[in-house]
Coordinates of C-alpha atoms in Angstrom, one line a residue:
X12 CA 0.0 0.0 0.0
X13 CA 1.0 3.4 -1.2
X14 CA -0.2 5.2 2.5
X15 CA -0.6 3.1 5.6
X16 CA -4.8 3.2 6.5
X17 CA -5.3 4.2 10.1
X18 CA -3.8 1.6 12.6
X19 CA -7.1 2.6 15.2
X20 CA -10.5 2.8 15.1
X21 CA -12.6 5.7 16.5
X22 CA -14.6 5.3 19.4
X23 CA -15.5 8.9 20.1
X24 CA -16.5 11.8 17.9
X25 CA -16.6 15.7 17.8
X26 CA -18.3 17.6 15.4
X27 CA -16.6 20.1 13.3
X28 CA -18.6 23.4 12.1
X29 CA -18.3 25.2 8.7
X30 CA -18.9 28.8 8.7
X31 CA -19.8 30.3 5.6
X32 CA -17.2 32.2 3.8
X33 CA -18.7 35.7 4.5
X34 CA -18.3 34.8 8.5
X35 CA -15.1 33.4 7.6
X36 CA -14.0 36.9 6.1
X37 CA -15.2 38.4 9.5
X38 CA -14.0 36.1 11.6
X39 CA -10.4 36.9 10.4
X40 CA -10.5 40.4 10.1
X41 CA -11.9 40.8 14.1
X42 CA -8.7 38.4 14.4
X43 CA -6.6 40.7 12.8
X44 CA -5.8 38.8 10.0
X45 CA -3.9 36.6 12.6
X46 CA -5.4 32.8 12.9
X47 CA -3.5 32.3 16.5
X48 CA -6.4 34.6 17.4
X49 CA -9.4 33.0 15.7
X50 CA -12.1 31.4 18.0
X51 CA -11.3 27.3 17.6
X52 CA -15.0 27.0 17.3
X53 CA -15.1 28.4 13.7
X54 CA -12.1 26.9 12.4
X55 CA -12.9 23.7 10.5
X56 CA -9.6 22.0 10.1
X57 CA -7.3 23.0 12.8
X58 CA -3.8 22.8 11.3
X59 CA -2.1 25.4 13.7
X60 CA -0.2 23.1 15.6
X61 CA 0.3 19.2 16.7
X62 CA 1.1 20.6 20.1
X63 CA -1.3 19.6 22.0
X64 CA -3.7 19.0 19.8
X65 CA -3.6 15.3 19.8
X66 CA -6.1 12.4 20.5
X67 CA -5.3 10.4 23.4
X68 CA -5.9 6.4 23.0
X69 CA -8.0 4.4 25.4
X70 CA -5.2 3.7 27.7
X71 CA -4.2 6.7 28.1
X72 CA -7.7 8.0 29.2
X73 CA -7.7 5.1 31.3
X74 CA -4.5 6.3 32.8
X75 CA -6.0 9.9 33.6
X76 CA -8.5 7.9 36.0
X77 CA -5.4 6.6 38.1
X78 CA -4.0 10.1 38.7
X79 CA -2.1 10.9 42.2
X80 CA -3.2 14.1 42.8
X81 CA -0.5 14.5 46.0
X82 CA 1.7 17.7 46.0
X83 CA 4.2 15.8 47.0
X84 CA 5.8 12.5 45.3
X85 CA 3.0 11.9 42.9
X86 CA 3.3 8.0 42.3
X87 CA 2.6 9.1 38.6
X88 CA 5.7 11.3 38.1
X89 CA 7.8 8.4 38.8
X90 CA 6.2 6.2 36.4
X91 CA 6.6 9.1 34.3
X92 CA 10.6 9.3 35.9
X93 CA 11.5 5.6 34.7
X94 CA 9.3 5.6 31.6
X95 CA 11.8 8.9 30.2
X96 CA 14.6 7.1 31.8
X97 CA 14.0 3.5 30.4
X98 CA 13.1 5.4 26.5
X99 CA 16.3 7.9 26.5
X100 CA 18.4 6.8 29.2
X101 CA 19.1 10.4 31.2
X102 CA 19.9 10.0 35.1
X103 CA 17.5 12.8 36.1
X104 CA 13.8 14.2 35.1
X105 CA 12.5 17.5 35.9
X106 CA 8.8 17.8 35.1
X107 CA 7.4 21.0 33.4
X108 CA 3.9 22.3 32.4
X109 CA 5.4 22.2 28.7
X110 CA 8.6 22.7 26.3
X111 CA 9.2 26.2 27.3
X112 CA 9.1 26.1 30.7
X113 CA 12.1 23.2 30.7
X114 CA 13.8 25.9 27.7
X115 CA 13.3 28.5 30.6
X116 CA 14.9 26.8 33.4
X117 CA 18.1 25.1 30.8
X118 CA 18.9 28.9 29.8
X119 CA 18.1 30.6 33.4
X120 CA 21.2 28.2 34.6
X121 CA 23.2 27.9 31.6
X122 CA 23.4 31.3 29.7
X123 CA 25.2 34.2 30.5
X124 CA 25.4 37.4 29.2
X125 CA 28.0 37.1 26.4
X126 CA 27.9 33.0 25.8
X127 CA 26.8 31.8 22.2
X128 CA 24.3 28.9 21.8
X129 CA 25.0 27.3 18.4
X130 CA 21.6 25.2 16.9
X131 CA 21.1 23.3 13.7
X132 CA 18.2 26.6 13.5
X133 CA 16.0 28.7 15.6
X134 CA 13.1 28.1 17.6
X135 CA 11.0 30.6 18.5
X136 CA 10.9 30.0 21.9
X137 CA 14.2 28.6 22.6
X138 CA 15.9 31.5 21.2
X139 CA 13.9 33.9 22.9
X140 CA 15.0 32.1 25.9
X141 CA 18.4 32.6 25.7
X142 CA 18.4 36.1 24.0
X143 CA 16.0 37.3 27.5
X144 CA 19.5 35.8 29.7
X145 CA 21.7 37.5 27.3
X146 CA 23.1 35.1 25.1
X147 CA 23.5 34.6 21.4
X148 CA 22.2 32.3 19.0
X149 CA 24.0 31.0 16.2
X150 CA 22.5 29.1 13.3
X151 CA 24.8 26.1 11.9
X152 CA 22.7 24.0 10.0
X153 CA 23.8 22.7 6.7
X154 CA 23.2 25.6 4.3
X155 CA 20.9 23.0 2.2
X156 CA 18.3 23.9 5.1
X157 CA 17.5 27.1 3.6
X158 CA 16.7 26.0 0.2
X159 CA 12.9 25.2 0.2
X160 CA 13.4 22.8 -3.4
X161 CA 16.5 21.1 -2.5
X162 CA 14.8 17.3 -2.1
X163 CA 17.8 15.5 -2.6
X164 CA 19.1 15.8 1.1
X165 CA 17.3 12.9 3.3
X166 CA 18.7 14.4 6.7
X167 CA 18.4 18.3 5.9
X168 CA 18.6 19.0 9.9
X169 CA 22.1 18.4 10.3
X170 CA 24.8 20.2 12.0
X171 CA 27.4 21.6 9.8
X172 CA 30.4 20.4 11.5
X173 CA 33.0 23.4 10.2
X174 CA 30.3 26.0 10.5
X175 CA 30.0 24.7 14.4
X176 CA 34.2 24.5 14.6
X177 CA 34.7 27.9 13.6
X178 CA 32.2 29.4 16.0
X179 CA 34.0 27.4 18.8
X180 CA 37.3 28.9 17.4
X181 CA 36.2 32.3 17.0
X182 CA 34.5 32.6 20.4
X183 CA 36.2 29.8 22.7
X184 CA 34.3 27.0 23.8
X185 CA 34.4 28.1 27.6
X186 CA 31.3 30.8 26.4
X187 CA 29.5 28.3 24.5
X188 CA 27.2 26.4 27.6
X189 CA 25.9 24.0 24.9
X190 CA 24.7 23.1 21.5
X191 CA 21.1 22.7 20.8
X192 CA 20.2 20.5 18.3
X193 CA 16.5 20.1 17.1
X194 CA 15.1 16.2 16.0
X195 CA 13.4 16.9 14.2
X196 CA 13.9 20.9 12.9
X197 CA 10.8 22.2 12.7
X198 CA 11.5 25.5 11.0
X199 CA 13.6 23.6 8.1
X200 CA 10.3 21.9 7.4
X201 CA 10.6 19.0 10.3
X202 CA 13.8 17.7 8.8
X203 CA 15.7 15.0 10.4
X204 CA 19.5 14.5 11.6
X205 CA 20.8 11.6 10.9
X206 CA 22.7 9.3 13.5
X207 CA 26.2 9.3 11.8
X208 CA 25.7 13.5 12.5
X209 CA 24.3 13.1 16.5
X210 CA 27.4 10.9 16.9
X211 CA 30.1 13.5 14.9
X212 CA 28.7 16.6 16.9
X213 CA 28.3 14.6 20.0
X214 CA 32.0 14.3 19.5
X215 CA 33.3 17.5 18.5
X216 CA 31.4 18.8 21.4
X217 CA 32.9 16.9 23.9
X218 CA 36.4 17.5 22.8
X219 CA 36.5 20.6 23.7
X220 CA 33.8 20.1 27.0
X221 CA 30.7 21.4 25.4
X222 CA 27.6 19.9 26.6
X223 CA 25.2 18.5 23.5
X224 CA 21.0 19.4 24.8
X225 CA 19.0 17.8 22.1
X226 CA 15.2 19.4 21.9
X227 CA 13.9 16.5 21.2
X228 CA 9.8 17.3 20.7
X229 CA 9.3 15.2 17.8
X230 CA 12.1 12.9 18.9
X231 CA 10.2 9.6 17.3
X232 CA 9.9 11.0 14.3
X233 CA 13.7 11.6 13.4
X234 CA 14.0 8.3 14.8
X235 CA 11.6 6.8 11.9
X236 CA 13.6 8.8 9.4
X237 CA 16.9 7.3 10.5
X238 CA 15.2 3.9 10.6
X239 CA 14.2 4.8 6.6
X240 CA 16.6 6.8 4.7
X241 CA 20.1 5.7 6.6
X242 CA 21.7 2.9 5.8
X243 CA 22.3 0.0 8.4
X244 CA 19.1 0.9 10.5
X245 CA 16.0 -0.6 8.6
X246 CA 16.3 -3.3 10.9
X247 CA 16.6 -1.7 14.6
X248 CA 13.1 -1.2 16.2
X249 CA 12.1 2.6 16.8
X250 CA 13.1 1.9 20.5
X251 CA 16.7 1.1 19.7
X252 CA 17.3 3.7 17.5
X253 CA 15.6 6.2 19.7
X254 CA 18.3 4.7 22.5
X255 CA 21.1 5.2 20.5
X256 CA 19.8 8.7 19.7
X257 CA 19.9 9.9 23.3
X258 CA 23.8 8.3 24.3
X259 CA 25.3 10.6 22.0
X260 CA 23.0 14.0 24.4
X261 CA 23.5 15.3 28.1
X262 CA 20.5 16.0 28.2
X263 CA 17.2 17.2 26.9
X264 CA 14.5 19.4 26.6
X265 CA 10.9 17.8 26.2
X266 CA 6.9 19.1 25.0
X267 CA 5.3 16.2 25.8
X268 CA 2.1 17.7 23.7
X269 CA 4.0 16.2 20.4
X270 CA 5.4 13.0 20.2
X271 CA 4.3 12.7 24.1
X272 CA 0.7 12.7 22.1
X273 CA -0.8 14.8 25.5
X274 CA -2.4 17.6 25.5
X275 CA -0.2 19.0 28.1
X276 CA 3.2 18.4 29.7
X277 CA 6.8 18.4 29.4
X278 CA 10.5 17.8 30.8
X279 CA 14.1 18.8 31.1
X280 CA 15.9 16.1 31.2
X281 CA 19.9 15.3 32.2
X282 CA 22.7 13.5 33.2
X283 CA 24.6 16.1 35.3
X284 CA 24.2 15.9 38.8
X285 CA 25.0 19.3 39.9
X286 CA 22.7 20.8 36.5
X287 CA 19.7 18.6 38.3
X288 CA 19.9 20.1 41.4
X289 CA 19.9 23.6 40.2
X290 CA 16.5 22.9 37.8
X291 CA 15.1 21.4 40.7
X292 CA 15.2 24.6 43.0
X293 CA 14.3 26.5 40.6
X294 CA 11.2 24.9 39.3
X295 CA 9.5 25.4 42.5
X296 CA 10.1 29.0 41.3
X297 CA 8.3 29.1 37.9
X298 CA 6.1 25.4 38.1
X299 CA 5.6 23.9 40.8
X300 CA 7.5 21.2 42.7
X301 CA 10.3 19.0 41.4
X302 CA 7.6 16.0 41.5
X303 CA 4.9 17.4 39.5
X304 CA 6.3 20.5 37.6
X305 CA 3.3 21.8 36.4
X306 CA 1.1 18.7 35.5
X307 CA -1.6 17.0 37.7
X308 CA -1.2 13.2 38.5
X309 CA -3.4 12.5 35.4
X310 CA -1.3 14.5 33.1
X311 CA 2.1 13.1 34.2
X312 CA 0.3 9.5 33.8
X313 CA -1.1 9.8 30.0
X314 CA 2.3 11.6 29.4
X315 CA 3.9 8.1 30.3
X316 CA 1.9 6.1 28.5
X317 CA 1.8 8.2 25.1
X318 CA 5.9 8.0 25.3
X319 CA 5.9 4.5 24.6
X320 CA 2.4 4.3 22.3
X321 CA 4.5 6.9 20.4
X322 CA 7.7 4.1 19.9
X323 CA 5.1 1.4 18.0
X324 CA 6.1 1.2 14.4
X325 CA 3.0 0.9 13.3
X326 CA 1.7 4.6 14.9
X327 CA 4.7 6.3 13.4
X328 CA 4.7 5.1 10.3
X329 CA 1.1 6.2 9.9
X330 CA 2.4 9.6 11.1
X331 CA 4.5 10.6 9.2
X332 CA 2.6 8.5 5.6
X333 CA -0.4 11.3 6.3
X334 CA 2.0 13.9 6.3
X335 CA 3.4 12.7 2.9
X336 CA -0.2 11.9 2.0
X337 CA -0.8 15.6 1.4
X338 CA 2.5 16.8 0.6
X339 CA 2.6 14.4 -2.6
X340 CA -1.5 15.6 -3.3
X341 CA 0.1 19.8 -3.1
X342 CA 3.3 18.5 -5.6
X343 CA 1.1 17.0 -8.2
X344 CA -0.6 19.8 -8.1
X345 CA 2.2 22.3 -8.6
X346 CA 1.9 24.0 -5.3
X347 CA 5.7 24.9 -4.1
X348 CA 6.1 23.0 -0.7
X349 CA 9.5 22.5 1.2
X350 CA 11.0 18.6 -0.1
X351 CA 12.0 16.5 1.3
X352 CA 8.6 16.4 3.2
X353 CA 9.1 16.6 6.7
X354 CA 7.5 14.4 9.8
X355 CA 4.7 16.5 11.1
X356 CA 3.7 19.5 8.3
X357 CA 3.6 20.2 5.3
X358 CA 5.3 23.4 4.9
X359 CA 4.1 26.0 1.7
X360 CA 7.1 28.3 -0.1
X361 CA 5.2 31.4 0.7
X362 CA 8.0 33.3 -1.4
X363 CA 7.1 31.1 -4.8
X364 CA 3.2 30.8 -3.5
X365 CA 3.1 34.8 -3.4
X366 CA 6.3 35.7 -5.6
X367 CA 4.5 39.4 -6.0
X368 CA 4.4 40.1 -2.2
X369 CA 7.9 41.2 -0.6
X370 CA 8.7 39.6 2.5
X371 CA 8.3 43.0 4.2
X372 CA 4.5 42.3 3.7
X373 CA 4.6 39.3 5.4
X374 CA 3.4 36.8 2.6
X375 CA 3.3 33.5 4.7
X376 CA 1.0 35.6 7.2
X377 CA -1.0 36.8 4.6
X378 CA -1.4 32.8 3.2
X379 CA -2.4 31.4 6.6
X380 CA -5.6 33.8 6.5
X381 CA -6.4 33.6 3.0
X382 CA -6.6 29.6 2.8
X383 CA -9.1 30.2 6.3
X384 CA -11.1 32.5 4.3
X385 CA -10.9 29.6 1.1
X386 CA -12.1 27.1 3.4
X387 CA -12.2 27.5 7.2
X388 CA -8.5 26.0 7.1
X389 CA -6.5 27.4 9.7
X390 CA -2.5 26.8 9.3
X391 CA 0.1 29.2 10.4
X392 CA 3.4 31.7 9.6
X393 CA 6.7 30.3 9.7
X394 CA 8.4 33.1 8.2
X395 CA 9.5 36.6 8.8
X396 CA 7.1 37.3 11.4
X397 CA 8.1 34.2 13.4
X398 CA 12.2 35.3 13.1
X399 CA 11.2 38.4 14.8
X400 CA 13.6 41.2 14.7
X401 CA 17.4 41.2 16.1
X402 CA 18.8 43.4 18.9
X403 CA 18.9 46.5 17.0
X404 CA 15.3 46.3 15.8
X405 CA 16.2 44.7 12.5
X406 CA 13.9 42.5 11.0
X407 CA 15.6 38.8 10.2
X408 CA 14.0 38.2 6.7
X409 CA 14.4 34.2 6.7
X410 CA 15.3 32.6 3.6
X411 CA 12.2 30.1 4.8
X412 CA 9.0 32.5 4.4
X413 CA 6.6 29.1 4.9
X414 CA 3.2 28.2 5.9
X415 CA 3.0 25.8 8.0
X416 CA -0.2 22.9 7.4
X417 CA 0.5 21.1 10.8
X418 CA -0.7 17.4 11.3
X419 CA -2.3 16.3 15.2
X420 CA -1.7 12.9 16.1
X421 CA -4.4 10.7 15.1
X422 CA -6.9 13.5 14.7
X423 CA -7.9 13.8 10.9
X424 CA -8.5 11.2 8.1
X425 CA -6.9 11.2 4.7
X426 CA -10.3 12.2 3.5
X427 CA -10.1 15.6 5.4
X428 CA -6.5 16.1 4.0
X429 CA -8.7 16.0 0.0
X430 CA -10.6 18.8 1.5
X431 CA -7.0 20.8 2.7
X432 CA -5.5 20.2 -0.7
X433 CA -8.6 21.5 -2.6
X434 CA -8.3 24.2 -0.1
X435 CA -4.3 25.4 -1.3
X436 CA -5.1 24.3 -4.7
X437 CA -8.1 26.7 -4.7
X438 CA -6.3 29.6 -3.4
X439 CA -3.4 29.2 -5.4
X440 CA -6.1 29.3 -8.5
X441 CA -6.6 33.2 -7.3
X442 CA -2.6 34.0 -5.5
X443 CA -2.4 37.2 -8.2
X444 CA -5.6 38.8 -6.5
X445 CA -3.9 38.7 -2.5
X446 CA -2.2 41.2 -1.1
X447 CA -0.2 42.1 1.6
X448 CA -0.3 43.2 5.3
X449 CA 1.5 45.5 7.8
X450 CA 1.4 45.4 12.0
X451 CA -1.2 47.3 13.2
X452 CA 0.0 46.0 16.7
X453 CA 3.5 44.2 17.3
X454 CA 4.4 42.6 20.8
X455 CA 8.0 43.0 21.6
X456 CA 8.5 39.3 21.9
X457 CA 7.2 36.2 20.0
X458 CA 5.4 38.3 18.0
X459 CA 3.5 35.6 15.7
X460 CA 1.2 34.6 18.8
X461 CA -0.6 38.0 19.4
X462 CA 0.3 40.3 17.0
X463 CA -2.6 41.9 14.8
X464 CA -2.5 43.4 11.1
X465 CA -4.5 45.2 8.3
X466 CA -4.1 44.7 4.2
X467 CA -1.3 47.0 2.2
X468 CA -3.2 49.7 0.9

């Protein structure tokens, strides 16, 4: 078979709602023309995000009913404990409410004014992390990241090994606390790094006494990649591979609303003893204590349980076949996406989609809303906006201006991904008739969640 059919049945239902277009058009103008800020109830499709947006299987709903709702040495957090430690092998487990708060607490104790935190590319959070405790991030991903057409590269998320060398050269590896690398990297189009890389910048890195802090949110995901495009791992279970992953980290930071397939929930995860202690004094600061972090008993015990649902074959390999479901429906259909297709979105070349609009206009923001107004879609930017601006006010301008169509676990059928493609096709049909937009409000940080905007006259 071509795509893997559905490896569950469904035993609950929630009804969707189509608005008609003349709502729609209202709906995202109140909105701003931002879809972070449309109502969920008049979005048909909801392809904002996978994080949390995922459906939990019976087990885990059976797990929420055996929830330790204690203050204090929740019996669920250390299921939760040994089922991380068992998976990736890490010493200690800090619990968090989600992936930020464990980014929070890694660069509240590890950067310094003046230290430089290389990554195989930004996140939006994680840099804004370590820019608000005065460090520096530098990009060294292999240049081939950047170039949205380039589908000849099966692990685009690697670390380019001289680009990370000269920056320990140039600025000595006593300011650089640690390298984060993304698996998968989501703003490259959820591109992979292979195991021969992890195991070359584990290296390099610990030559010269650099610590190696994977984010590992999609984790399973680059794990299914290596088990399929690298060679001497078609025959290692998802488990193994995951294993082998995690020897070559320190540690780890950990939103359990994506490959943890909860709706809440995270971790910051390590092997350091001294690093532990320090996380675990001060997430009584900003979550709660070190035995809950932020989560109920419930939470931390579905959180278990989707970690190792999330290692069966059979789940990821549906996954990641629905995300190349509708990648390969947009290609035959001429729509310019980023190739290879990635592990949990299809992401739309904004730049090629809109090749009229400058990037100062914000094409990929402009998309998002016009395929909700085409069809009650809602997707998102991954573009200029989400880059921000530097520490002079300067605006990035990306060479990825993409719109990200963002799968939830085990949420939609391959019947609703039709009705997306129709949706891009469609607005593609009318791309000479859209126009741009400008701020009419712009938050200082993270500007993609709240900011609003108005069409280019």
């Amino acid at each position: 078979m071509k795509y893997m059919p559905e490896p569950y049945k469904v035993k609950m239902v929630e009804p969707l709602r189509m608005l008609p277009k003349e709502e729609r058009i209202k709906a995202i103008q109140k909105a701003g023309y931002n879809t972070f800020l449309l109502n969920s109830r008049d979005v048909y499709i909801d392809l904002l995000t996978d994080s949390g947006t995922n459906a939990m299987s019976d087990r885990q709903w059976a797990g929420i009913m055996m929830g330790d709702e204690a203050y204090a040495g929740s019996e669920n957090f250390y299921h939760l404990k040994k089922t991380v430690q068992d998976i990736m092998g890490f010493k200690h487990v800090v619990p968090t409410h989600q992936g930020r708060g464990a980014e929070n607490l890694l660069s509240q104790i590890l950067v310094k004014p003046g230290t430089y935190i290389p990554g195989n590319m930004y996140f939006t959070t994680t840099r804004a992390h370590q820019e608000m405790n005065g460090g520096t991030f530098v990009d060294v991903i292999i240049d081939e990241a950047h170039i949205s057409d380039k589908e000849d590269i099966a692990f685009k998320g690697n670390v380019d090994l001289k680009k990370y060398e000269d920056l320990i050269k140039k600025v000595g590896p006593e300011n650089i606390p640690y390298i984060c690398v993304g698996v998968t990297v989501n703003l490259a189009g959820g591109q992979p790094v292979s195991m021969k890389n992890l195991r070359e910048v584990h290296e390099l890195s610990h030559k010269h006494g650099i610590r190696v802090m994977f984010d590992c949110t999609r984790y399973v995901e680059n794990a299914y990649f290596i088990k399929t495009r690298e060679e001497g791992y078609k025959d290692k279970s998802i488990a193994d591979i995951v294993k082998e992953m995690f020897s070559y980290a320190d540690g780890a930071t950990m939103s359990g609303k994506k490959d943890g397939i909860v709706n809440i929930g995270g971790f910051l995860a390590m092997n350091e003893d001294d690093l532990y202690h320090k996380a675990a004094a001060l997430v009584v600061v900003y979550e709660g204590m070190p035995s809950y972090g932020g989560m109920s008993g419930r939470d931390m015990e579905a959180f278990a349980i989707g970690l190792k649902e999330a290692l069966d074959y059979n789940y990821i390999r549906h996954r990641v076949e629905q995300v190349k479901y509708l990648g390969d429906k947009l290609i035959e259909a001429g729509i310019p996406i980023v190739r290879p297709i990635g592990g949990h979105a299809v992401f739309l070349d904004a730049k090629k989609f809109l090749p009229h609009i400058p990037q100062s206009e914000y094409p990929a923001q402009v998309l998002a809303a016009e395929i909700y107004i085409e069809a009650g879609v809602r997707t998102m930017e991954r573009g200029n906006i989400s880059a921000g601006r530097d520490k002079q006010g300067n605006e990035y301008f990306p060479k990825l201006e993409l719109v990200r169509l963002t799968l939830p676990r085990r949420v939609y059928s391959y019947a609703h991904l039709d009705y997306v493609a129709d949706a891009i096709i469609n607005t593609y049909k009318r791309k000479d008739e859209i126009k741009g937009l400008k701020f009419t409000y712009e938050p200082p940080v993270l500007r993609f969640f709240t900011g609003r905007f108005e069409h280019v006259k």
